[in-house]
mmCIF file of C-alpha atoms in Angstrom:
data_model
loop_
_atom_site.group_PDB
_atom_site.id
_atom_site.type_symbol
_atom_site.label_atom_id
_atom_site.label_comp_id
_atom_site.label_asym_id
_atom_site.label_seq_id
_atom_site.Cartn_x
_atom_site.Cartn_y
_atom_site.Cartn_z
ATOM 1 C CA MET A 1 -38.522 149.753 142.684
ATOM 2 C CA GLY A 2 -42.054 150.238 141.122
ATOM 3 C CA LEU A 3 -43.968 150.081 144.377
ATOM 4 C CA ILE A 4 -41.476 152.110 146.581
ATOM 5 C CA ASP A 5 -41.421 155.079 143.869
ATOM 6 C CA ARG A 6 -45.016 154.954 143.971
ATOM 7 C CA ILE A 7 -45.324 155.123 148.005
ATOM 8 C CA PRO A 8 -44.432 158.884 148.373
ATOM 9 C CA ALA A 9 -46.986 159.864 145.717
ATOM 10 C CA TYR A 10 -49.728 158.472 147.709
ATOM 11 C CA ILE A 11 -48.069 159.585 151.070
ATOM 12 C CA GLU A 12 -47.600 163.282 149.991
ATOM 13 C CA LYS A 13 -51.319 163.444 149.227
ATOM 14 C CA THR A 14 -52.054 162.924 153.014
ATOM 15 C CA PRO A 15 -51.969 165.731 155.703
ATOM 16 C CA GLY A 16 -48.776 165.831 157.634
ATOM 17 C CA GLY A 17 -47.356 163.057 155.175
ATOM 18 C CA GLY A 18 -43.882 164.420 155.297
ATOM 19 C CA VAL A 19 -43.681 163.490 158.811
ATOM 20 C CA LEU A 20 -44.191 159.935 157.784
ATOM 21 C CA MET A 21 -41.945 160.131 154.728
ATOM 22 C CA THR A 22 -39.086 160.982 157.018
ATOM 23 C CA GLY A 23 -39.593 157.900 159.015
ATOM 24 C CA VAL A 24 -40.417 155.651 155.784
ATOM 25 C CA ASN A 25 -36.935 157.242 154.196
ATOM 26 C CA SER A 26 -34.661 156.251 157.047
ATOM 27 C CA ILE A 27 -36.080 152.777 157.600
ATOM 28 C CA LEU A 28 -35.982 151.453 154.290
ATOM 29 C CA ASN A 29 -32.505 153.189 153.970
ATOM 30 C CA GLU A 30 -31.359 151.279 156.862
ATOM 31 C CA ALA A 31 -32.731 147.991 155.907
ATOM 32 C CA LYS A 32 -30.997 148.665 152.315
ATOM 33 C CA ALA A 33 -27.707 149.779 153.863
ATOM 34 C CA SER A 34 -28.022 146.549 156.494
ATOM 35 C CA SER A 35 -28.226 143.869 153.832
ATOM 36 C CA MET A 36 -26.173 144.608 150.596
ATOM 37 C CA TRP A 37 -25.691 141.181 149.668
ATOM 38 C CA TYR A 38 -23.065 140.963 146.823
ATOM 39 C CA MET A 39 -22.494 139.188 143.951
ATOM 40 C CA LEU A 40 -19.947 136.476 144.196
ATOM 41 C CA PHE A 41 -17.714 136.902 141.089
ATOM 42 C CA GLY A 42 -14.052 137.730 140.949
ATOM 43 C CA LEU A 43 -11.680 138.632 137.945
ATOM 44 C CA ALA A 44 -8.304 138.888 139.142
ATOM 45 C CA CYS A 45 -5.875 139.168 142.159
ATOM 46 C CA CYS A 46 -8.783 141.614 144.141
ATOM 47 C CA ALA A 47 -11.095 138.833 144.174
ATOM 48 C CA ILE A 48 -8.413 137.285 146.571
ATOM 49 C CA GLU A 49 -8.717 140.229 148.718
ATOM 50 C CA LEU A 50 -12.329 140.350 148.601
ATOM 51 C CA MET A 51 -12.363 136.828 149.710
ATOM 52 C CA ALA A 52 -10.418 137.495 152.400
ATOM 53 C CA THR A 53 -12.684 140.445 153.593
ATOM 54 C CA GLY A 54 -15.650 137.714 153.201
ATOM 55 C CA ALA A 55 -13.710 135.222 155.345
ATOM 56 C CA SER A 56 -13.935 135.370 158.991
ATOM 57 C CA ARG A 57 -10.796 137.427 160.150
ATOM 58 C CA TYR A 58 -12.577 140.909 158.589
ATOM 59 C CA ASP A 59 -16.054 139.252 158.255
ATOM 60 C CA PHE A 60 -18.330 140.995 155.960
ATOM 61 C CA ASP A 61 -21.289 139.168 157.838
ATOM 62 C CA ARG A 62 -20.968 141.845 160.294
ATOM 63 C CA LEU A 63 -22.483 144.656 157.780
ATOM 64 C CA GLY A 64 -24.824 142.143 156.863
ATOM 65 C CA MET A 65 -23.029 141.303 153.637
ATOM 66 C CA ILE A 66 -23.396 137.900 152.270
ATOM 67 C CA PHE A 67 -22.420 136.512 148.861
ATOM 68 C CA ARG A 68 -25.075 135.446 146.313
ATOM 69 C CA ALA A 69 -24.127 133.468 143.595
ATOM 70 C CA THR A 70 -27.001 134.734 140.802
ATOM 71 C CA PRO A 71 -27.169 138.321 139.919
ATOM 72 C CA ARG A 72 -30.804 138.383 140.606
ATOM 73 C CA GLN A 73 -30.351 138.214 144.316
ATOM 74 C CA THR A 74 -27.728 140.474 144.571
ATOM 75 C CA ASP A 75 -27.657 144.639 145.608
ATOM 76 C CA LEU A 76 -24.199 145.068 145.123
ATOM 77 C CA MET A 77 -21.404 144.079 142.543
ATOM 78 C CA ILE A 78 -18.022 144.525 143.379
ATOM 79 C CA VAL A 79 -16.073 144.462 140.538
ATOM 80 C CA ALA A 80 -12.834 142.896 142.037
ATOM 81 C CA GLY A 81 -9.789 142.844 139.230
ATOM 82 C CA THR A 82 -9.088 143.454 135.954
ATOM 83 C CA LEU A 83 -11.769 143.747 133.068
ATOM 84 C CA THR A 84 -10.787 142.744 129.771
ATOM 85 C CA LEU A 85 -12.679 143.461 126.770
ATOM 86 C CA LYS A 86 -13.831 140.196 126.223
ATOM 87 C CA MET A 87 -15.300 140.044 129.792
ATOM 88 C CA ALA A 88 -16.680 143.565 129.712
ATOM 89 C CA PRO A 89 -19.924 142.552 127.854
ATOM 90 C CA ARG A 90 -20.618 139.730 130.429
ATOM 91 C CA VAL A 91 -20.025 141.988 133.397
ATOM 92 C CA LYS A 92 -22.619 144.384 131.430
ATOM 93 C CA LEU A 93 -24.836 141.601 131.278
ATOM 94 C CA LEU A 94 -24.536 140.568 134.719
ATOM 95 C CA TYR A 95 -25.199 144.359 135.879
ATOM 96 C CA ASP A 96 -28.326 144.483 133.822
ATOM 97 C CA GLN A 97 -29.620 141.307 135.176
ATOM 98 C CA MET A 98 -29.508 142.959 139.148
ATOM 99 C CA PRO A 99 -32.571 144.192 140.513
ATOM 100 C CA GLU A 100 -32.748 147.898 141.418
ATOM 101 C CA PRO A 101 -31.886 149.195 143.791
ATOM 102 C CA LYS A 102 -28.422 148.218 142.693
ATOM 103 C CA TYR A 103 -24.848 149.689 143.801
ATOM 104 C CA VAL A 104 -21.264 148.976 142.259
ATOM 105 C CA ILE A 105 -18.006 149.082 143.963
ATOM 106 C CA ALA A 106 -15.026 149.476 141.573
ATOM 107 C CA MET A 107 -12.229 147.605 143.775
ATOM 108 C CA GLY A 108 -8.887 148.378 142.644
ATOM 109 C CA GLY A 109 -6.647 150.298 140.059
ATOM 110 C CA CYS A 110 -7.559 148.090 137.120
ATOM 111 C CA THR A 111 -11.373 148.729 137.355
ATOM 112 C CA ILE A 112 -10.868 152.674 138.389
ATOM 113 C CA HIS A 113 -8.693 153.506 135.115
ATOM 114 C CA GLY A 114 -6.731 150.183 133.647
ATOM 115 C CA GLY A 115 -4.198 150.427 136.589
ATOM 116 C CA PRO A 116 -0.845 148.802 135.645
ATOM 117 C CA PHE A 117 -2.445 148.041 132.261
ATOM 118 C CA TYR A 118 -3.403 151.237 131.279
ATOM 119 C CA HIS A 119 0.009 151.880 129.260
ATOM 120 C CA ASP A 120 0.638 149.340 126.091
ATOM 121 C CA SER A 121 -2.178 146.977 126.741
ATOM 122 C CA TYR A 122 -4.867 146.282 124.003
ATOM 123 C CA SER A 123 -7.346 143.856 126.086
ATOM 124 C CA VAL A 124 -7.977 145.772 129.009
ATOM 125 C CA LEU A 125 -10.934 147.946 129.454
ATOM 126 C CA LYS A 126 -9.778 150.969 130.897
ATOM 127 C CA GLY A 127 -12.138 151.522 133.925
ATOM 128 C CA VAL A 128 -15.577 149.601 134.578
ATOM 129 C CA ASP A 129 -17.071 153.174 134.540
ATOM 130 C CA LYS A 130 -17.159 152.757 130.778
ATOM 131 C CA ILE A 131 -19.785 150.305 131.261
ATOM 132 C CA ILE A 132 -21.696 150.632 134.162
ATOM 133 C CA PRO A 133 -22.210 153.447 136.699
ATOM 134 C CA VAL A 134 -19.944 153.391 139.650
ATOM 135 C CA ASP A 135 -20.857 154.312 143.300
ATOM 136 C CA ILE A 136 -17.453 153.684 145.051
ATOM 137 C CA HIS A 137 -13.939 153.599 143.974
ATOM 138 C CA VAL A 138 -11.841 151.807 146.031
ATOM 139 C CA ALA A 139 -8.125 152.682 145.292
ATOM 140 C CA GLY A 140 -5.261 150.028 145.706
ATOM 141 C CA CYS A 141 -3.448 147.258 144.096
ATOM 142 C CA PRO A 142 -5.100 145.225 145.278
ATOM 143 C CA PRO A 143 -6.890 147.152 147.892
ATOM 144 C CA ARG A 144 -6.458 145.486 151.428
ATOM 145 C CA PRO A 145 -9.672 144.183 153.110
ATOM 146 C CA GLU A 146 -9.831 147.253 155.153
ATOM 147 C CA ALA A 147 -9.956 149.388 152.537
ATOM 148 C CA LEU A 148 -12.744 147.271 151.097
ATOM 149 C CA MET A 149 -14.462 147.710 154.049
ATOM 150 C CA ASN A 150 -14.286 151.484 154.339
ATOM 151 C CA GLY A 151 -15.610 151.518 150.708
ATOM 152 C CA CYS A 152 -18.554 149.177 151.934
ATOM 153 C CA LEU A 153 -19.008 151.767 155.004
ATOM 154 C CA ALA A 154 -18.820 154.713 152.707
ATOM 155 C CA LEU A 155 -21.792 152.876 150.307
ATOM 156 C CA GLN A 156 -23.752 152.393 153.490
ATOM 157 C CA ASP A 157 -23.623 156.275 154.103
ATOM 158 C CA LEU A 158 -24.515 156.918 150.481
ATOM 159 C CA ILE A 159 -27.642 154.719 151.022
ATOM 160 C CA ARG A 160 -28.856 156.511 153.884
ATOM 161 C CA THR A 161 -28.601 159.616 152.069
ATOM 162 C CA GLU A 162 -31.318 158.431 149.676
ATOM 163 C CA ARG A 163 -34.670 159.786 149.510
ATOM 164 C CA LEU A 164 -37.766 158.185 148.146
ATOM 165 C CA GLY A 165 -39.211 159.565 144.813
ATOM 166 C CA HIS A 166 -35.898 161.163 143.886
ATOM 167 C CA ASP A 167 -33.446 159.787 141.768
ATOM 168 C CA ARG A 168 -30.228 158.461 143.279
ATOM 169 C CA ASP A 169 -27.529 160.777 142.997
ATOM 170 C CA ARG A 170 -24.969 158.412 141.662
ATOM 171 C CA PRO A 171 -21.322 159.492 141.048
ATOM 172 C CA GLY A 172 -20.678 157.325 138.525
ATOM 173 C CA LEU A 173 -23.625 158.337 136.678
ATOM 174 C CA ARG A 174 -22.903 161.844 136.869
ATOM 175 C CA GLN A 175 -19.702 161.202 135.307
ATOM 176 C CA LEU A 176 -21.116 159.139 132.803
ATOM 177 C CA THR A 177 -23.347 162.396 131.523
ATOM 178 C CA GLN A 178 -20.717 164.892 132.075
ATOM 179 C CA ARG A 179 -18.601 163.007 129.427
ATOM 180 C CA GLN A 180 -20.975 163.684 126.812
ATOM 181 C CA ILE A 181 -20.215 166.138 124.375
ATOM 182 C CA PRO A 182 -23.427 168.347 123.824
ATOM 183 C CA GLY A 183 -24.497 168.093 120.326
ATOM 184 C CA GLN A 184 -22.566 164.583 119.424
ATOM 185 C CA PRO A 185 -23.963 161.076 120.494
ATOM 186 C CA PRO A 186 -22.873 159.935 124.183
ATOM 187 C CA VAL A 187 -19.489 158.783 123.960
ATOM 188 C CA ASN A 188 -20.593 156.098 126.718
ATOM 189 C CA TYR A 189 -23.752 154.976 125.332
ATOM 190 C CA LEU A 190 -25.366 152.171 127.416
ATOM 191 C CA PRO A 191 -27.228 149.684 125.664
ATOM 192 C CA THR A 192 -30.195 149.358 127.404
ATOM 193 C CA GLY A 193 -31.711 146.279 128.713
ATOM 194 C CA GLY A 194 -29.960 143.115 128.495
ATOM 195 C CA ALA A 195 -28.388 143.583 125.187
ATOM 196 C CA LEU A 196 -25.256 141.802 124.660
ATOM 197 C CA ILE A 197 -22.448 144.593 123.457
ATOM 198 C CA ARG A 198 -19.555 143.235 121.375
ATOM 199 C CA PRO A 199 -16.342 144.026 122.501
ATOM 200 C CA ASN A 200 -15.662 146.531 119.668
ATOM 201 C CA GLU A 201 -18.495 148.390 120.479
ATOM 202 C CA ILE A 202 -17.327 149.052 123.844
ATOM 203 C CA PRO A 203 -16.495 152.944 123.605
ATOM 204 C CA ILE A 204 -12.806 153.493 124.443
ATOM 205 C CA LEU A 205 -11.803 157.165 125.924
ATOM 206 C CA GLY A 206 -7.928 157.558 125.709
ATOM 207 C CA MET B 1 18.375 105.495 129.320
ATOM 208 C CA PRO B 2 17.566 109.164 128.331
ATOM 209 C CA LEU B 3 18.600 110.015 124.974
ATOM 210 C CA LYS B 4 20.895 113.234 124.725
ATOM 211 C CA LEU B 5 19.910 116.197 122.191
ATOM 212 C CA ASP B 6 22.966 114.760 119.787
ATOM 213 C CA GLN B 7 21.319 111.429 119.873
ATOM 214 C CA ILE B 8 18.081 112.020 118.756
ATOM 215 C CA ARG B 9 19.715 114.911 115.967
ATOM 216 C CA ASP B 10 21.466 111.902 114.634
ATOM 217 C CA LEU B 11 18.336 109.428 114.847
ATOM 218 C CA LEU B 12 16.441 112.172 112.933
ATOM 219 C CA ARG B 13 19.113 112.700 110.531
ATOM 220 C CA GLN B 14 19.364 108.906 109.782
ATOM 221 C CA ARG B 15 15.545 108.878 109.075
ATOM 222 C CA PHE B 16 15.607 112.199 107.220
ATOM 223 C CA PRO B 17 19.040 112.384 105.084
ATOM 224 C CA ASP B 18 17.694 114.531 102.382
ATOM 225 C CA HIS B 19 16.706 117.239 104.749
ATOM 226 C CA LEU B 20 18.775 119.871 107.008
ATOM 227 C CA ILE B 21 18.004 119.066 110.657
ATOM 228 C CA VAL B 22 20.427 121.187 112.870
ATOM 229 C CA GLU B 23 20.691 122.201 116.522
ATOM 230 C CA ASP B 24 19.382 125.580 117.584
ATOM 231 C CA LEU B 25 21.796 128.061 118.646
ATOM 232 C CA ASP B 26 19.478 130.272 120.719
ATOM 233 C CA ASN B 27 17.696 127.108 122.450
ATOM 234 C CA HIS B 28 19.780 124.033 123.765
ATOM 235 C CA ASP B 29 16.860 121.744 123.873
ATOM 236 C CA ALA B 30 15.676 122.804 120.501
ATOM 237 C CA LEU B 31 16.273 121.143 116.439
ATOM 238 C CA VAL B 32 15.235 123.139 113.758
ATOM 239 C CA VAL B 33 13.281 121.080 111.016
ATOM 240 C CA PRO B 34 12.179 122.058 107.672
ATOM 241 C CA ARG B 35 8.796 122.770 107.515
ATOM 242 C CA GLU B 36 7.877 120.251 104.978
ATOM 243 C CA ILE B 37 9.052 117.428 107.411
ATOM 244 C CA TYR B 38 7.530 118.608 110.523
ATOM 245 C CA LEU B 39 4.576 116.657 110.533
ATOM 246 C CA GLU B 40 6.493 113.341 109.834
ATOM 247 C CA VAL B 41 9.140 114.246 112.816
ATOM 248 C CA ALA B 42 6.536 114.602 114.941
ATOM 249 C CA GLU B 43 5.142 111.611 114.259
ATOM 250 C CA LEU B 44 8.146 109.684 114.464
ATOM 251 C CA LEU B 45 9.028 111.246 118.022
ATOM 252 C CA ARG B 46 5.479 109.978 119.018
ATOM 253 C CA THR B 47 5.445 106.233 117.653
ATOM 254 C CA ASP B 48 9.218 105.066 117.260
ATOM 255 C CA GLU B 49 9.983 103.104 120.412
ATOM 256 C CA GLU B 50 13.516 104.565 121.235
ATOM 257 C CA LEU B 51 11.993 108.048 121.355
ATOM 258 C CA ASP B 52 9.181 107.348 122.356
ATOM 259 C CA PHE B 53 7.905 110.980 123.048
ATOM 260 C CA ASP B 54 4.242 110.448 124.584
ATOM 261 C CA TYR B 55 3.805 113.933 126.105
ATOM 262 C CA LEU B 56 3.535 117.525 124.261
ATOM 263 C CA GLU B 57 4.659 120.016 126.859
ATOM 264 C CA PHE B 58 3.853 123.153 125.048
ATOM 265 C CA GLU B 59 3.903 124.956 121.724
ATOM 266 C CA THR B 60 4.837 128.690 121.293
ATOM 267 C CA CYS B 61 5.736 130.852 118.934
ATOM 268 C CA SER B 62 8.105 134.157 118.471
ATOM 269 C CA ASP B 63 7.679 136.928 116.093
ATOM 270 C CA MET B 64 10.717 138.132 114.515
ATOM 271 C CA PRO B 65 10.092 140.705 111.928
ATOM 272 C CA PRO B 66 10.159 141.638 109.115
ATOM 273 C CA ASP B 67 9.672 137.876 107.610
ATOM 274 C CA LEU B 68 10.204 135.180 110.087
ATOM 275 C CA LEU B 69 7.908 133.785 112.592
ATOM 276 C CA ASN B 70 9.517 130.921 114.705
ATOM 277 C CA PHE B 71 7.161 128.036 115.682
ATOM 278 C CA VAL B 72 8.820 125.896 118.628
ATOM 279 C CA ALA B 73 7.015 122.753 120.023
ATOM 280 C CA TYR B 74 8.144 121.038 123.318
ATOM 281 C CA PHE B 75 8.360 117.256 123.791
ATOM 282 C CA ARG B 76 8.895 115.040 126.383
ATOM 283 C CA SER B 77 9.145 111.599 127.101
ATOM 284 C CA LEU B 78 7.809 110.401 130.554
ATOM 285 C CA GLY B 79 8.977 106.922 130.322
ATOM 286 C CA LYS B 80 12.507 107.514 129.133
ATOM 287 C CA GLY B 81 13.022 110.896 130.649
ATOM 288 C CA HIS B 82 14.215 112.891 127.374
ATOM 289 C CA ARG B 83 13.137 116.198 126.135
ATOM 290 C CA VAL B 84 13.538 117.908 122.893
ATOM 291 C CA ALA B 85 11.848 120.849 121.139
ATOM 292 C CA LEU B 86 11.376 121.204 117.446
ATOM 293 C CA LYS B 87 11.709 124.866 115.874
ATOM 294 C CA VAL B 88 10.175 125.581 112.565
ATOM 295 C CA LYS B 89 10.974 128.846 110.581
ATOM 296 C CA LEU B 90 7.604 130.124 108.960
ATOM 297 C CA ASP B 91 7.023 132.724 106.536
ATOM 298 C CA ARG B 92 5.754 135.649 108.562
ATOM 299 C CA ALA B 93 3.183 136.702 105.998
ATOM 300 C CA ARG B 94 1.364 133.625 105.609
ATOM 301 C CA PRO B 95 2.447 131.222 108.171
ATOM 302 C CA SER B 96 0.852 127.727 108.061
ATOM 303 C CA LEU B 97 1.800 124.453 109.793
ATOM 304 C CA PRO B 98 0.155 120.836 109.808
ATOM 305 C CA SER B 99 -1.729 120.452 113.023
ATOM 306 C CA LEU B 100 -0.518 118.011 115.907
ATOM 307 C CA VAL B 101 -4.010 117.126 117.305
ATOM 308 C CA GLY B 102 -3.985 113.678 115.604
ATOM 309 C CA LEU B 103 -0.944 112.877 117.453
ATOM 310 C CA TRP B 104 -1.344 114.722 120.968
ATOM 311 C CA ALA B 105 -4.912 115.571 122.008
ATOM 312 C CA ASN B 106 -3.626 118.579 123.718
ATOM 313 C CA ALA B 107 -2.255 120.320 121.193
ATOM 314 C CA ASP B 108 -5.669 121.390 120.360
ATOM 315 C CA TRP B 109 -6.015 124.493 122.814
ATOM 316 C CA ASN B 110 -1.991 125.376 122.195
ATOM 317 C CA GLU B 111 -2.773 125.551 118.623
ATOM 318 C CA ARG B 112 -6.014 127.653 118.804
ATOM 319 C CA GLU B 113 -3.579 130.047 121.205
ATOM 320 C CA ILE B 114 -0.995 130.370 118.409
ATOM 321 C CA PHE B 115 -3.527 130.965 115.971
ATOM 322 C CA ASP B 116 -5.341 133.507 117.896
ATOM 323 C CA LEU B 117 -2.321 135.689 118.774
ATOM 324 C CA PHE B 118 0.235 135.178 115.999
ATOM 325 C CA GLY B 119 -2.016 134.086 113.219
ATOM 326 C CA VAL B 120 -0.396 130.544 112.252
ATOM 327 C CA VAL B 121 -2.910 128.405 110.310
ATOM 328 C CA PHE B 122 -2.849 124.937 111.308
ATOM 329 C CA HIS B 123 -4.012 122.519 108.349
ATOM 330 C CA GLY B 124 -6.161 119.589 109.929
ATOM 331 C CA HIS B 125 -6.805 121.079 113.353
ATOM 332 C CA PRO B 126 -10.800 120.609 114.044
ATOM 333 C CA ASP B 127 -11.866 123.401 115.631
ATOM 334 C CA LEU B 128 -9.597 126.350 114.825
ATOM 335 C CA ARG B 129 -11.207 129.218 116.755
ATOM 336 C CA ARG B 130 -9.840 132.053 118.721
ATOM 337 C CA LEU B 131 -8.933 131.181 122.239
ATOM 338 C CA MET B 132 -8.207 134.156 124.325
ATOM 339 C CA MET B 133 -9.411 136.904 122.548
ATOM 340 C CA PRO B 134 -13.051 137.713 121.611
ATOM 341 C CA GLU B 135 -14.631 136.020 118.605
ATOM 342 C CA ASP B 136 -14.957 139.043 116.450
ATOM 343 C CA TRP B 137 -11.708 140.319 117.274
ATOM 344 C CA GLU B 138 -9.254 141.715 114.533
ATOM 345 C CA GLY B 139 -5.659 141.181 113.998
ATOM 346 C CA HIS B 140 -3.017 138.988 115.986
ATOM 347 C CA PRO B 141 -2.025 140.537 119.301
ATOM 348 C CA LEU B 142 1.548 139.187 119.970
ATOM 349 C CA ARG B 143 2.759 140.318 116.454
ATOM 350 C CA LYS B 144 5.201 143.020 117.115
ATOM 351 C CA ASP B 145 3.768 145.062 114.607
ATOM 352 C CA TYR B 146 0.097 144.998 115.914
ATOM 353 C CA LEU B 147 -1.575 148.260 116.601
ATOM 354 C CA HIS B 148 -4.825 148.483 118.376
ATOM 355 C CA PRO B 149 -6.894 151.744 119.201
ATOM 356 C CA ASN B 150 -7.098 150.971 122.766
ATOM 357 C CA VAL B 151 -3.134 150.952 123.278
ATOM 358 C CA VAL B 152 -1.939 153.995 125.209
ATOM 359 C CA LYS B 153 1.713 154.126 124.557
ATOM 360 C CA ARG B 154 4.076 154.382 127.879
ATOM 361 C CA PRO B 155 5.760 157.695 127.715
ATOM 362 C CA ASP B 156 9.213 157.375 127.670
#
């Protein structure tokens, strides 16, 4: 994002640069929204629906979405399935390895709040937004391909509202900061960089 | 001809006359054997030509508080077509058993899982690490008195 972030600084110095900015914004946003390559990984039964959505009947390809098998080439992480405490540091690491701009779709009840494993479970992380910021939550157990497709369209709309030089207003990030109690260390402290967090260090909220 | 459970029981009683080997009332395939002769019985199951248990199906455990831990291992003979389970009653405070890895190689991960979830220590196991839970996990989750701060009780 380094170069893209610096473009507005140059453009706004030129007279009438605002007009040019609008054009650049919409072109870049359309480009980002039309090629959301997603990471090829699934955690549980939601991954089956994710595969169905990627296959020919529902066809992610028509949104320009192709799966990539490495985080270095992906724009979008679809967390599909139950996230256990053992897997959580790995998912956090994958997220950290993705280049900006990056987006996250939390697919299914487990990734939103633990789903059927909310009660009486010792090993499931109750919501992926405790470790990574989530842009779109898709409800369902598992969500049907139509629901996931709808979530991707919603994410496209979100991307189209972005403006160069402004921080992205990501609902997941807003949630993370809202949970912070003034004067106390943040409950959802996200280790920076690619540091591996231990399962016992993942903050657990009731 | 597949051997019936009482035939297997009688055969084992012949070999181990000093020990109590009985059928398990809760499980109609199981024989309860004392912990001291567990490894010898398993070795006999593996090597005896008539028994010929060449396949270890599964090993598992069940927690019976306050002081009992039931260990069960299921064996099958693919050639002869019979099966049997061995049940060993363990001390819940310090459960330990000899490992079966030397006899059936697939006991490796079965025993690692039981060590992970129930805390049974298998002597002679080549690589007794946790299998399911993270490496730095504390406690053994399938114990009935296990508590973890992550657990939210289901409202009644």
